Amino acid sequence: MSRYLSFILLIFLLTSVSCSIQGSFQGLYGYQKKVSKQAPGLIQKPEESICEISNTTESVIYTIKGSELRRCISHNGQSLLYLWSPNCKSDVCIPLNNVQKICNKYGWELFIVAEFYDYEKMIQKYNIERPIFGIDTDYYKSNLTQKYIERFFHDLLDNEEVYDHNYYSYFDNEKLVGQNDNLFELLDELDLPGK
């Protein structure tokens, strides 16, 4: 009887552990195909330059490459790239509307690039000037978040800079000036007038 009870207990523990592991891996994969099936038309390839696309009343996520974003950033004076993790609950993950307000205060262009695809968060309407962009996982030939993010930033930084995974990257023209996981620490590092 003791062996039987031990076996049942072992099965219960393994089931519990596998459920908790499954829930904690969100963001490990891109989920682009899954979200495309849930909401056909939500994820699209841009038909024009991403520099020309502004936010609309309908939710659309445009898949982009790092080189496309680099061209767009090079045409703007100062830009902030927010590598947005849709389900982040940390203090460093500021709501998109608030990041837009901060960028407006300093006259920066805001580019929001989703770290991975999430149906529930991406169909919501945000008060932002540009649409949310998603990394083109097909182009980077990987569904593993870490791999396609590294490849995206390799293209974005034109192979010159080493990318350290941060949520916020500040560009002056096309030059990467600062990166940080905390936007307010980045603002302090930039030592902006009128803070």
Coordinates of C-alpha atoms in Angstrom, one line a residue:
M1 CA 0.0 0.0 0.0
S2 CA 2.9 2.3 0.8
R3 CA 4.3 1.9 -2.8
Y4 CA 1.0 2.7 -4.3
L5 CA 0.6 5.9 -2.2
S6 CA 4.1 7.0 -3.1
F7 CA 3.4 6.5 -6.8
I8 CA 0.2 8.6 -6.6
L9 CA 2.1 11.3 -4.7
L10 CA 4.9 11.3 -7.3
I11 CA 2.3 11.6 -10.2
F12 CA 0.6 14.5 -8.4
L13 CA 3.9 16.3 -7.8
L14 CA 5.0 15.9 -11.4
T15 CA 1.7 17.2 -12.7
S16 CA 1.9 20.2 -10.4
V17 CA 5.4 21.0 -11.4
S18 CA 4.7 20.7 -15.1
C19 CA 1.7 23.1 -14.8
S20 CA 3.7 25.7 -12.9
I21 CA 6.6 25.4 -15.4
Q22 CA 4.2 25.8 -18.4
G23 CA 2.8 29.0 -17.0
S24 CA 6.2 30.6 -16.2
F25 CA 7.6 30.2 -19.8
Q26 CA 5.4 32.9 -21.4
G27 CA 7.7 35.0 -23.5
L28 CA 10.1 32.2 -24.2
Y29 CA 8.4 31.8 -27.6
G30 CA 7.1 34.4 -30.1
Y31 CA 3.5 33.0 -30.5
Q32 CA 3.2 34.9 -33.8
K33 CA 1.5 32.0 -35.6
K34 CA -0.8 31.3 -32.7
V35 CA -2.0 34.9 -32.4
S36 CA -2.4 35.1 -36.2
K37 CA -4.8 32.2 -36.0
Q38 CA -6.7 33.7 -33.1
A39 CA -7.2 37.0 -34.9
P40 CA -6.7 37.0 -38.6
G41 CA -5.7 40.4 -39.8
L42 CA -4.3 41.6 -36.5
I43 CA -0.7 40.9 -37.5
Q44 CA 0.3 42.3 -40.9
K45 CA 3.3 43.1 -43.0
P46 CA 3.5 46.9 -43.7
E47 CA 2.6 47.9 -47.2
E48 CA 4.4 51.2 -46.9
S49 CA 7.5 52.5 -45.0
I50 CA 7.0 52.0 -41.3
C51 CA 8.0 55.7 -40.8
E52 CA 4.7 56.7 -42.5
I53 CA 2.4 54.5 -40.4
S54 CA 0.5 56.1 -37.6
N55 CA -1.9 54.5 -35.1
T56 CA -5.5 53.9 -36.3
T57 CA -8.8 53.1 -34.7
E58 CA -8.3 49.4 -35.4
S59 CA -5.7 47.2 -33.7
V60 CA -3.0 46.2 -36.1
I61 CA 0.5 44.9 -35.3
Y62 CA 3.0 45.4 -38.1
T63 CA 5.9 42.9 -38.3
I64 CA 9.2 44.5 -39.0
K65 CA 12.9 43.9 -39.3
G66 CA 15.6 45.8 -37.4
S67 CA 16.9 47.4 -40.6
E68 CA 13.5 48.9 -41.3
L69 CA 13.4 50.4 -37.8
R70 CA 17.0 51.7 -38.2
R71 CA 16.0 53.6 -41.3
C72 CA 13.1 55.1 -39.6
I73 CA 15.0 56.1 -36.4
S74 CA 17.7 57.7 -38.6
H75 CA 15.1 60.1 -40.0
N76 CA 14.1 61.3 -36.5
G77 CA 16.1 63.5 -34.1
Q78 CA 15.6 61.6 -30.9
S79 CA 13.8 58.4 -30.5
L80 CA 12.9 55.9 -27.7
L81 CA 12.6 52.2 -28.5
Y82 CA 10.4 50.4 -25.9
L83 CA 10.9 46.7 -26.1
W84 CA 7.4 46.0 -24.7
S85 CA 6.7 42.8 -22.8
P86 CA 2.9 42.6 -22.9
N87 CA 2.4 40.7 -19.6
C88 CA 5.2 42.3 -17.5
K89 CA 4.0 43.1 -14.0
S90 CA 7.2 44.8 -12.9
D91 CA 7.5 48.5 -12.0
V92 CA 9.8 49.0 -14.9
C93 CA 7.1 48.0 -17.4
I94 CA 5.3 51.3 -17.7
P95 CA 1.9 51.4 -19.5
L96 CA 2.2 52.4 -23.1
N97 CA 0.1 55.5 -22.7
N98 CA 2.4 56.8 -20.0
V99 CA 5.6 56.1 -22.1
Q100 CA 4.0 58.1 -24.9
K101 CA 3.4 61.1 -22.6
I102 CA 7.0 61.0 -21.5
C103 CA 8.2 60.9 -25.1
N104 CA 5.8 63.8 -26.0
K105 CA 7.3 65.8 -23.1
Y106 CA 10.8 65.5 -24.5
G107 CA 9.8 65.7 -28.2
W108 CA 11.0 62.1 -28.9
E109 CA 9.5 59.6 -31.4
L110 CA 8.3 56.5 -29.6
F111 CA 8.7 53.1 -31.2
I112 CA 7.1 50.2 -29.4
V113 CA 8.3 46.8 -30.4
A114 CA 6.6 43.8 -28.8
E115 CA 8.9 41.3 -27.3
F116 CA 6.4 38.5 -28.2
Y117 CA 2.9 38.3 -29.5
D118 CA -0.1 38.3 -27.0
Y119 CA -3.7 38.3 -28.4
E120 CA -5.3 39.8 -25.3
K121 CA -2.9 42.7 -24.9
M122 CA -2.6 43.4 -28.7
I123 CA -6.2 43.8 -29.4
Q124 CA -6.5 46.6 -26.8
K125 CA -6.6 50.2 -27.9
Y126 CA -3.7 52.4 -26.6
N127 CA -3.3 56.2 -26.7
I128 CA -0.1 56.1 -28.7
E129 CA 0.9 57.9 -31.9
R130 CA 2.4 54.9 -33.8
P131 CA 1.1 51.3 -33.9
I132 CA 2.8 48.6 -32.0
F133 CA 5.4 46.7 -34.0
G134 CA 6.2 43.0 -33.8
I135 CA 9.5 41.4 -34.7
D136 CA 9.2 39.4 -37.9
T137 CA 9.9 35.9 -36.6
D138 CA 9.7 34.4 -40.1
Y139 CA 12.4 36.7 -41.4
Y140 CA 14.7 35.8 -38.4
K141 CA 13.9 32.1 -38.8
S142 CA 13.2 31.5 -35.1
N143 CA 10.3 31.4 -32.8
L144 CA 12.6 31.6 -29.7
T145 CA 12.3 35.0 -28.3
Q146 CA 15.9 35.4 -27.3
K147 CA 17.2 34.4 -30.7
Y148 CA 15.0 36.7 -32.8
I149 CA 15.4 39.6 -30.4
E150 CA 19.2 39.3 -30.7
R151 CA 19.0 39.1 -34.5
F152 CA 16.6 42.0 -34.7
F153 CA 18.9 44.2 -32.6
H154 CA 21.9 43.0 -34.7
D155 CA 20.1 44.5 -37.7
L156 CA 18.9 47.6 -35.9
L157 CA 22.3 48.5 -34.6
D158 CA 24.0 47.6 -37.9
N159 CA 26.3 45.1 -36.3
E160 CA 28.2 47.9 -34.6
E161 CA 26.9 47.8 -31.1
V162 CA 26.5 45.0 -28.6
Y163 CA 22.9 44.7 -27.5
D164 CA 22.3 44.1 -23.8
H165 CA 18.6 43.1 -23.4
N166 CA 17.0 46.2 -22.0
Y167 CA 13.4 47.5 -22.2
Y168 CA 14.4 51.1 -23.2
S169 CA 16.9 52.2 -25.8
Y170 CA 17.4 55.9 -26.5
F171 CA 18.7 57.1 -29.9
D172 CA 20.0 60.5 -30.9
N173 CA 19.6 60.4 -34.7
E174 CA 20.6 56.8 -35.4
K175 CA 23.2 56.6 -32.7
L176 CA 22.4 54.5 -29.7
V177 CA 23.1 56.7 -26.7
G178 CA 21.7 54.8 -23.7
Q179 CA 19.9 51.7 -22.6
N180 CA 18.3 50.7 -19.4
D181 CA 15.5 48.4 -18.0
N182 CA 14.2 51.3 -16.0
L183 CA 13.0 54.4 -18.0
F184 CA 13.5 56.8 -15.1
E185 CA 17.1 55.6 -14.6
L186 CA 17.7 56.1 -18.3
L187 CA 16.3 59.6 -18.0
D188 CA 18.7 60.3 -15.1
E189 CA 21.6 58.9 -17.1
L190 CA 20.7 61.2 -20.1
D191 CA 20.7 64.2 -17.7
L192 CA 18.0 66.0 -19.6
P193 CA 17.2 69.7 -19.0
G194 CA 13.9 70.5 -17.4
K195 CA 13.3 67.1 -15.8

